[in-house]
mmCIF file of C-alpha atoms in Angstrom:
data_model
loop_
_atom_site.group_PDB
_atom_site.id
_atom_site.type_symbol
_atom_site.label_atom_id
_atom_site.label_comp_id
_atom_site.label_asym_id
_atom_site.label_seq_id
_atom_site.Cartn_x
_atom_site.Cartn_y
_atom_site.Cartn_z
ATOM 1 C CA ASN A 126 10.390 -15.869 -7.722
ATOM 2 C CA ALA A 127 7.961 -13.748 -9.690
ATOM 3 C CA GLY A 128 6.532 -12.288 -6.477
ATOM 4 C CA VAL A 129 3.049 -10.868 -6.982
ATOM 5 C CA THR A 130 1.731 -10.745 -10.522
ATOM 6 C CA GLN A 131 -1.476 -9.234 -11.856
ATOM 7 C CA THR A 132 -3.356 -9.747 -15.084
ATOM 8 C CA PRO A 133 -4.335 -7.888 -17.126
ATOM 9 C CA LYS A 134 -2.155 -4.764 -16.928
ATOM 10 C CA PHE A 135 -4.713 -2.568 -18.694
ATOM 11 C CA ARG A 136 -8.385 -2.905 -19.520
ATOM 12 C CA VAL A 137 -11.136 -0.722 -20.895
ATOM 13 C CA LEU A 138 -14.734 -1.705 -20.155
ATOM 14 C CA LYS A 139 -18.114 -0.304 -21.049
ATOM 15 C CA THR A 140 -20.585 0.419 -18.283
ATOM 16 C CA GLY A 141 -22.382 -2.761 -17.303
ATOM 17 C CA GLN A 142 -19.719 -5.166 -18.521
ATOM 18 C CA SER A 143 -18.122 -7.656 -16.178
ATOM 19 C CA MET A 144 -14.548 -8.726 -15.718
ATOM 20 C CA THR A 145 -12.199 -10.554 -13.373
ATOM 21 C CA LEU A 146 -8.787 -9.357 -12.273
ATOM 22 C CA LEU A 147 -6.357 -12.096 -11.378
ATOM 23 C CA CYS A 148 -3.657 -11.875 -8.735
ATOM 24 C CA ALA A 149 -1.093 -14.600 -8.209
ATOM 25 C CA GLN A 150 1.727 -14.918 -5.689
ATOM 26 C CA ASP A 151 4.444 -17.534 -5.458
ATOM 27 C CA MET A 152 5.674 -16.747 -1.942
ATOM 28 C CA ASN A 153 3.271 -19.066 -0.122
ATOM 29 C CA HIS A 154 1.714 -16.090 1.657
ATOM 30 C CA GLU A 155 -1.401 -16.621 3.721
ATOM 31 C CA TYR A 156 -2.833 -13.135 3.384
ATOM 32 C CA MET A 157 -3.851 -11.376 0.196
ATOM 33 C CA TYR A 158 -5.440 -7.993 -0.454
ATOM 34 C CA TRP A 159 -7.055 -5.936 -3.171
ATOM 35 C CA TYR A 160 -6.688 -2.155 -3.095
ATOM 36 C CA ARG A 161 -7.760 0.590 -5.420
ATOM 37 C CA GLN A 162 -5.751 3.747 -5.892
ATOM 38 C CA ASP A 163 -7.390 6.972 -6.953
ATOM 39 C CA PRO A 164 -5.833 10.445 -7.261
ATOM 40 C CA GLY A 165 -5.863 12.252 -3.915
ATOM 41 C CA MET A 166 -7.365 9.214 -2.157
ATOM 42 C CA GLY A 167 -4.333 7.039 -1.562
ATOM 43 C CA LEU A 168 -4.933 3.291 -1.368
ATOM 44 C CA ARG A 169 -8.226 1.972 -0.157
ATOM 45 C CA LEU A 170 -8.797 -1.657 0.784
ATOM 46 C CA ILE A 171 -11.537 -3.394 -1.203
ATOM 47 C CA HIS A 172 -11.416 -6.967 0.108
ATOM 48 C CA TYR A 173 -8.863 -9.182 1.729
ATOM 49 C CA SER A 174 -8.283 -12.842 2.523
ATOM 50 C CA VAL A 175 -6.551 -14.426 5.490
ATOM 51 C CA GLY A 176 -6.315 -17.853 3.912
ATOM 52 C CA GLU A 177 -7.523 -20.192 1.208
ATOM 53 C CA GLY A 178 -11.306 -20.257 1.086
ATOM 54 C CA THR A 179 -11.754 -17.115 3.209
ATOM 55 C CA THR A 180 -12.537 -13.535 2.239
ATOM 56 C CA ALA A 181 -13.504 -10.391 4.135
ATOM 57 C CA LYS A 182 -14.709 -6.904 3.267
ATOM 58 C CA GLY A 183 -12.434 -3.940 3.402
ATOM 59 C CA GLU A 184 -13.160 -0.226 3.342
ATOM 60 C CA VAL A 185 -14.811 -0.015 -0.111
ATOM 61 C CA PRO A 186 -16.261 -3.451 -1.013
ATOM 62 C CA ASP A 187 -19.450 -2.405 -2.821
ATOM 63 C CA GLY A 188 -19.583 -3.424 -6.484
ATOM 64 C CA TYR A 189 -16.816 -6.017 -6.114
ATOM 65 C CA ASN A 190 -16.637 -9.693 -5.292
ATOM 66 C CA VAL A 191 -13.605 -11.834 -4.565
ATOM 67 C CA SER A 192 -12.644 -15.480 -4.364
ATOM 68 C CA ARG A 193 -9.657 -17.329 -2.935
ATOM 69 C CA LEU A 194 -10.093 -20.887 -4.155
ATOM 70 C CA LYS A 195 -6.358 -21.515 -4.212
ATOM 71 C CA LYS A 196 -3.837 -20.137 -1.759
ATOM 72 C CA GLN A 197 -1.734 -18.556 -4.484
ATOM 73 C CA ASN A 198 -4.583 -16.800 -6.318
ATOM 74 C CA PHE A 199 -6.933 -13.996 -5.331
ATOM 75 C CA LEU A 200 -9.557 -12.958 -7.880
ATOM 76 C CA LEU A 201 -11.380 -9.634 -7.950
ATOM 77 C CA GLY A 202 -14.631 -9.516 -9.899
ATOM 78 C CA LEU A 203 -16.686 -6.629 -11.172
ATOM 79 C CA GLU A 204 -20.145 -7.918 -12.067
ATOM 80 C CA SER A 205 -21.493 -4.737 -13.619
ATOM 81 C CA ALA A 206 -18.783 -2.138 -14.100
ATOM 82 C CA ALA A 207 -19.505 1.528 -13.415
ATOM 83 C CA PRO A 208 -17.458 4.630 -14.323
ATOM 84 C CA SER A 209 -16.796 5.141 -10.582
ATOM 85 C CA GLN A 210 -14.738 1.950 -10.710
ATOM 86 C CA THR A 211 -12.207 3.540 -13.039
ATOM 87 C CA SER A 212 -9.036 3.209 -11.009
ATOM 88 C CA VAL A 213 -5.700 1.475 -10.631
ATOM 89 C CA TYR A 214 -6.077 -1.811 -8.781
ATOM 90 C CA PHE A 215 -3.282 -3.259 -6.721
ATOM 91 C CA CYS A 216 -3.024 -6.712 -5.283
ATOM 92 C CA ALA A 217 -0.756 -7.425 -2.320
ATOM 93 C CA SER A 218 0.196 -10.373 -0.159
ATOM 94 C CA SER A 219 1.801 -10.832 3.226
ATOM 95 C CA THR A 220 2.770 -13.337 5.844
ATOM 96 C CA ASP A 221 3.053 -13.018 9.590
ATOM 97 C CA GLN A 222 6.433 -14.656 9.311
ATOM 98 C CA GLY A 223 7.934 -11.688 7.506
ATOM 99 C CA VAL A 224 10.685 -9.342 8.595
ATOM 100 C CA ALA A 225 8.056 -7.012 9.958
ATOM 101 C CA ASP A 226 4.538 -8.139 10.668
ATOM 102 C CA ASN A 227 2.158 -7.105 7.915
ATOM 103 C CA GLU A 228 4.904 -6.204 5.426
ATOM 104 C CA GLN A 229 3.000 -6.341 2.178
ATOM 105 C CA PHE A 230 4.333 -7.181 -1.255
ATOM 106 C CA PHE A 231 2.569 -5.454 -4.109
ATOM 107 C CA GLY A 232 1.859 -6.371 -7.683
ATOM 108 C CA PRO A 233 2.470 -3.889 -10.527
ATOM 109 C CA GLY A 234 -1.176 -2.860 -10.767
ATOM 110 C CA THR A 235 -4.042 -3.049 -13.253
ATOM 111 C CA ARG A 236 -5.260 0.164 -14.835
ATOM 112 C CA LEU A 237 -9.004 -0.110 -15.452
ATOM 113 C CA THR A 238 -11.094 2.423 -17.331
ATOM 114 C CA VAL A 239 -14.875 2.138 -17.404
ATOM 115 C CA LEU A 240 -16.566 4.218 -20.106
ATOM 116 C CA GLY B 316 -10.787 2.868 12.227
ATOM 117 C CA GLU B 317 -7.268 4.085 11.795
ATOM 118 C CA ASP B 318 -6.795 7.441 10.103
ATOM 119 C CA VAL B 319 -3.427 8.155 8.582
ATOM 120 C CA GLU B 320 -2.723 11.679 7.376
ATOM 121 C CA GLN B 321 0.127 13.022 5.282
ATOM 122 C CA SER B 322 0.947 16.219 3.464
ATOM 123 C CA LEU B 323 0.442 15.750 -0.269
ATOM 124 C CA PHE B 324 3.469 17.422 -1.850
ATOM 125 C CA LEU B 325 7.096 18.153 -1.090
ATOM 126 C CA SER B 326 9.713 19.660 -3.357
ATOM 127 C CA VAL B 327 13.415 19.706 -2.512
ATOM 128 C CA ARG B 328 16.666 20.377 -4.286
ATOM 129 C CA GLU B 329 19.073 17.540 -5.019
ATOM 130 C CA GLY B 330 21.494 17.085 -2.141
ATOM 131 C CA ASP B 331 19.152 18.585 0.463
ATOM 132 C CA SER B 332 17.351 16.558 3.123
ATOM 133 C CA SER B 333 13.680 15.685 2.726
ATOM 134 C CA VAL B 334 11.316 15.236 5.653
ATOM 135 C CA ILE B 335 7.938 13.630 5.098
ATOM 136 C CA ASN B 336 5.493 13.735 7.987
ATOM 137 C CA CYS B 337 2.599 11.483 8.952
ATOM 138 C CA THR B 338 0.077 11.421 11.784
ATOM 139 C CA TYR B 339 -2.073 8.480 12.808
ATOM 140 C CA THR B 340 -4.945 8.007 15.217
ATOM 141 C CA ASP B 341 -4.647 4.469 16.595
ATOM 142 C CA SER B 342 -1.615 3.850 18.778
ATOM 143 C CA SER B 343 -2.042 0.063 18.888
ATOM 144 C CA SER B 344 -0.241 -0.612 15.589
ATOM 145 C CA THR B 345 2.789 -2.785 16.349
ATOM 146 C CA TYR B 346 4.675 -1.580 13.321
ATOM 147 C CA LEU B 347 4.489 1.577 11.265
ATOM 148 C CA TYR B 348 5.642 1.547 7.685
ATOM 149 C CA TRP B 349 6.913 3.721 4.892
ATOM 150 C CA TYR B 350 6.254 2.553 1.352
ATOM 151 C CA LYS B 351 7.610 4.044 -1.864
ATOM 152 C CA GLN B 352 5.779 4.089 -5.185
ATOM 153 C CA GLU B 353 7.687 4.966 -8.330
ATOM 154 C CA PRO B 354 5.765 6.088 -11.415
ATOM 155 C CA GLY B 355 3.748 3.298 -12.996
ATOM 156 C CA ALA B 356 4.744 0.754 -10.366
ATOM 157 C CA GLY B 357 3.334 -0.874 -7.265
ATOM 158 C CA LEU B 358 4.331 -0.009 -3.728
ATOM 159 C CA GLN B 359 7.551 -1.266 -2.190
ATOM 160 C CA LEU B 360 8.352 -1.357 1.489
ATOM 161 C CA LEU B 361 11.020 1.254 2.162
ATOM 162 C CA THR B 362 11.442 0.916 5.885
ATOM 163 C CA TYR B 363 9.467 0.271 9.034
ATOM 164 C CA ILE B 364 9.711 0.977 12.733
ATOM 165 C CA PHE B 365 8.597 -1.102 15.665
ATOM 166 C CA SER B 366 6.241 0.808 17.932
ATOM 167 C CA ASN B 367 8.506 0.655 20.985
ATOM 168 C CA MET B 368 11.299 2.471 19.133
ATOM 169 C CA ASP B 369 11.815 6.221 18.874
ATOM 170 C CA MET B 370 14.164 6.200 15.929
ATOM 171 C CA LYS B 371 15.461 3.901 13.263
ATOM 172 C CA GLN B 372 18.274 4.678 10.849
ATOM 173 C CA ASP B 373 18.880 2.788 7.639
ATOM 174 C CA GLN B 374 21.587 4.316 5.429
ATOM 175 C CA ARG B 375 20.122 7.619 4.125
ATOM 176 C CA LEU B 376 16.761 7.008 5.796
ATOM 177 C CA THR B 377 15.850 8.035 9.330
ATOM 178 C CA VAL B 378 12.453 7.263 10.799
ATOM 179 C CA LEU B 379 11.324 9.141 13.897
ATOM 180 C CA LEU B 380 8.353 8.037 15.952
ATOM 181 C CA ASN B 381 6.671 10.192 18.568
ATOM 182 C CA LYS B 382 4.068 7.926 20.142
ATOM 183 C CA LYS B 383 2.739 10.600 22.458
ATOM 184 C CA ASP B 384 1.842 12.864 19.536
ATOM 185 C CA LYS B 385 1.153 9.910 17.157
ATOM 186 C CA HIS B 386 3.570 11.427 14.680
ATOM 187 C CA LEU B 387 5.859 9.574 12.302
ATOM 188 C CA SER B 388 8.425 11.125 10.017
ATOM 189 C CA LEU B 389 10.752 9.927 7.282
ATOM 190 C CA ARG B 390 13.945 11.835 6.641
ATOM 191 C CA ILE B 391 15.911 11.205 3.479
ATOM 192 C CA ALA B 392 19.444 12.569 3.624
ATOM 193 C CA ASP B 393 21.243 13.778 0.497
ATOM 194 C CA THR B 394 18.096 13.454 -1.591
ATOM 195 C CA GLN B 395 18.679 12.335 -5.165
ATOM 196 C CA THR B 396 16.537 12.720 -8.282
ATOM 197 C CA GLY B 397 15.934 8.967 -8.106
ATOM 198 C CA ASP B 398 14.140 9.534 -4.806
ATOM 199 C CA SER B 399 11.324 11.319 -6.652
ATOM 200 C CA ALA B 400 8.287 9.155 -5.960
ATOM 201 C CA ILE B 401 5.164 8.962 -3.834
ATOM 202 C CA TYR B 402 5.770 7.975 -0.214
ATOM 203 C CA PHE B 403 3.048 6.328 1.823
ATOM 204 C CA CYS B 404 2.826 6.051 5.561
ATOM 205 C CA ALA B 405 0.902 2.986 6.763
ATOM 206 C CA ALA B 406 -0.340 1.453 10.005
ATOM 207 C CA VAL B 407 -2.102 -1.800 10.768
ATOM 208 C CA SER B 408 -5.866 -1.585 10.477
ATOM 209 C CA ASN B 409 -8.478 -2.909 12.899
ATOM 210 C CA SER B 410 -8.509 -6.181 10.949
ATOM 211 C CA GLY B 411 -5.045 -6.899 12.307
ATOM 212 C CA TYR B 412 -3.897 -7.873 8.840
ATOM 213 C CA ALA B 413 -4.539 -5.140 6.311
ATOM 214 C CA LEU B 414 -2.831 -1.771 6.358
ATOM 215 C CA ASN B 415 -4.351 1.688 6.430
ATOM 216 C CA PHE B 416 -2.409 3.937 4.104
ATOM 217 C CA GLY B 417 -2.146 7.686 4.090
ATOM 218 C CA LYS B 418 -2.943 9.467 0.837
ATOM 219 C CA GLY B 419 0.733 9.624 -0.066
ATOM 220 C CA THR B 420 3.272 12.445 -0.303
ATOM 221 C CA SER B 421 4.595 13.228 -3.777
ATOM 222 C CA LEU B 422 8.274 14.062 -3.463
ATOM 223 C CA LEU B 423 9.813 16.013 -6.306
ATOM 224 C CA VAL B 424 13.591 16.357 -6.343
ATOM 225 C CA THR B 425 14.936 19.073 -8.625
ATOM 226 C CA PRO B 426 18.533 19.325 -9.865
#
């Protein structure tokens, strides 16, 4: 099992450019999440999904869109990147059948810099 | 929503015990979690405690939960340099699915 994988690992964008971050999991998890991690801010939830075809807003959704067309994939889009979106992005997945409810499995992260 | 607070830094000597503290605001979270993040990596679940427990021990790790004071702590016995990492406390958010994380405690273990 690869677990949770994220592509790309690193990316540099110019202000106004768009990009999509891909998250994939091979654990058949229902729930998937996108977080951003900034120094001194911990992890903040951007969007999440409780199943294929569903998405919901988290704590900091503005400037991002997501799609969950397939159960194993959760895409995070930036339509017009801004310097404030410079961050490390983590994807996670979970199942309510886990050892502990809501135990989340994390990907290795994507480091995004917006100039 | 749930607020989870942690101290930001802790430095200990190798072989000593480390205690990382966390407070939370919403007592309805069924489980409370400790995650570990090593440099350049994602978060990994370290341990968790069910909300009706006061204590959980797992090898060198001891989790204490004081529900009255909404206080959670993680004790690492015989701390090693490999324990240097960021430790996050987390509780279930209002969504019932996602987690609210504290800002993380950076643990530095010196020889």
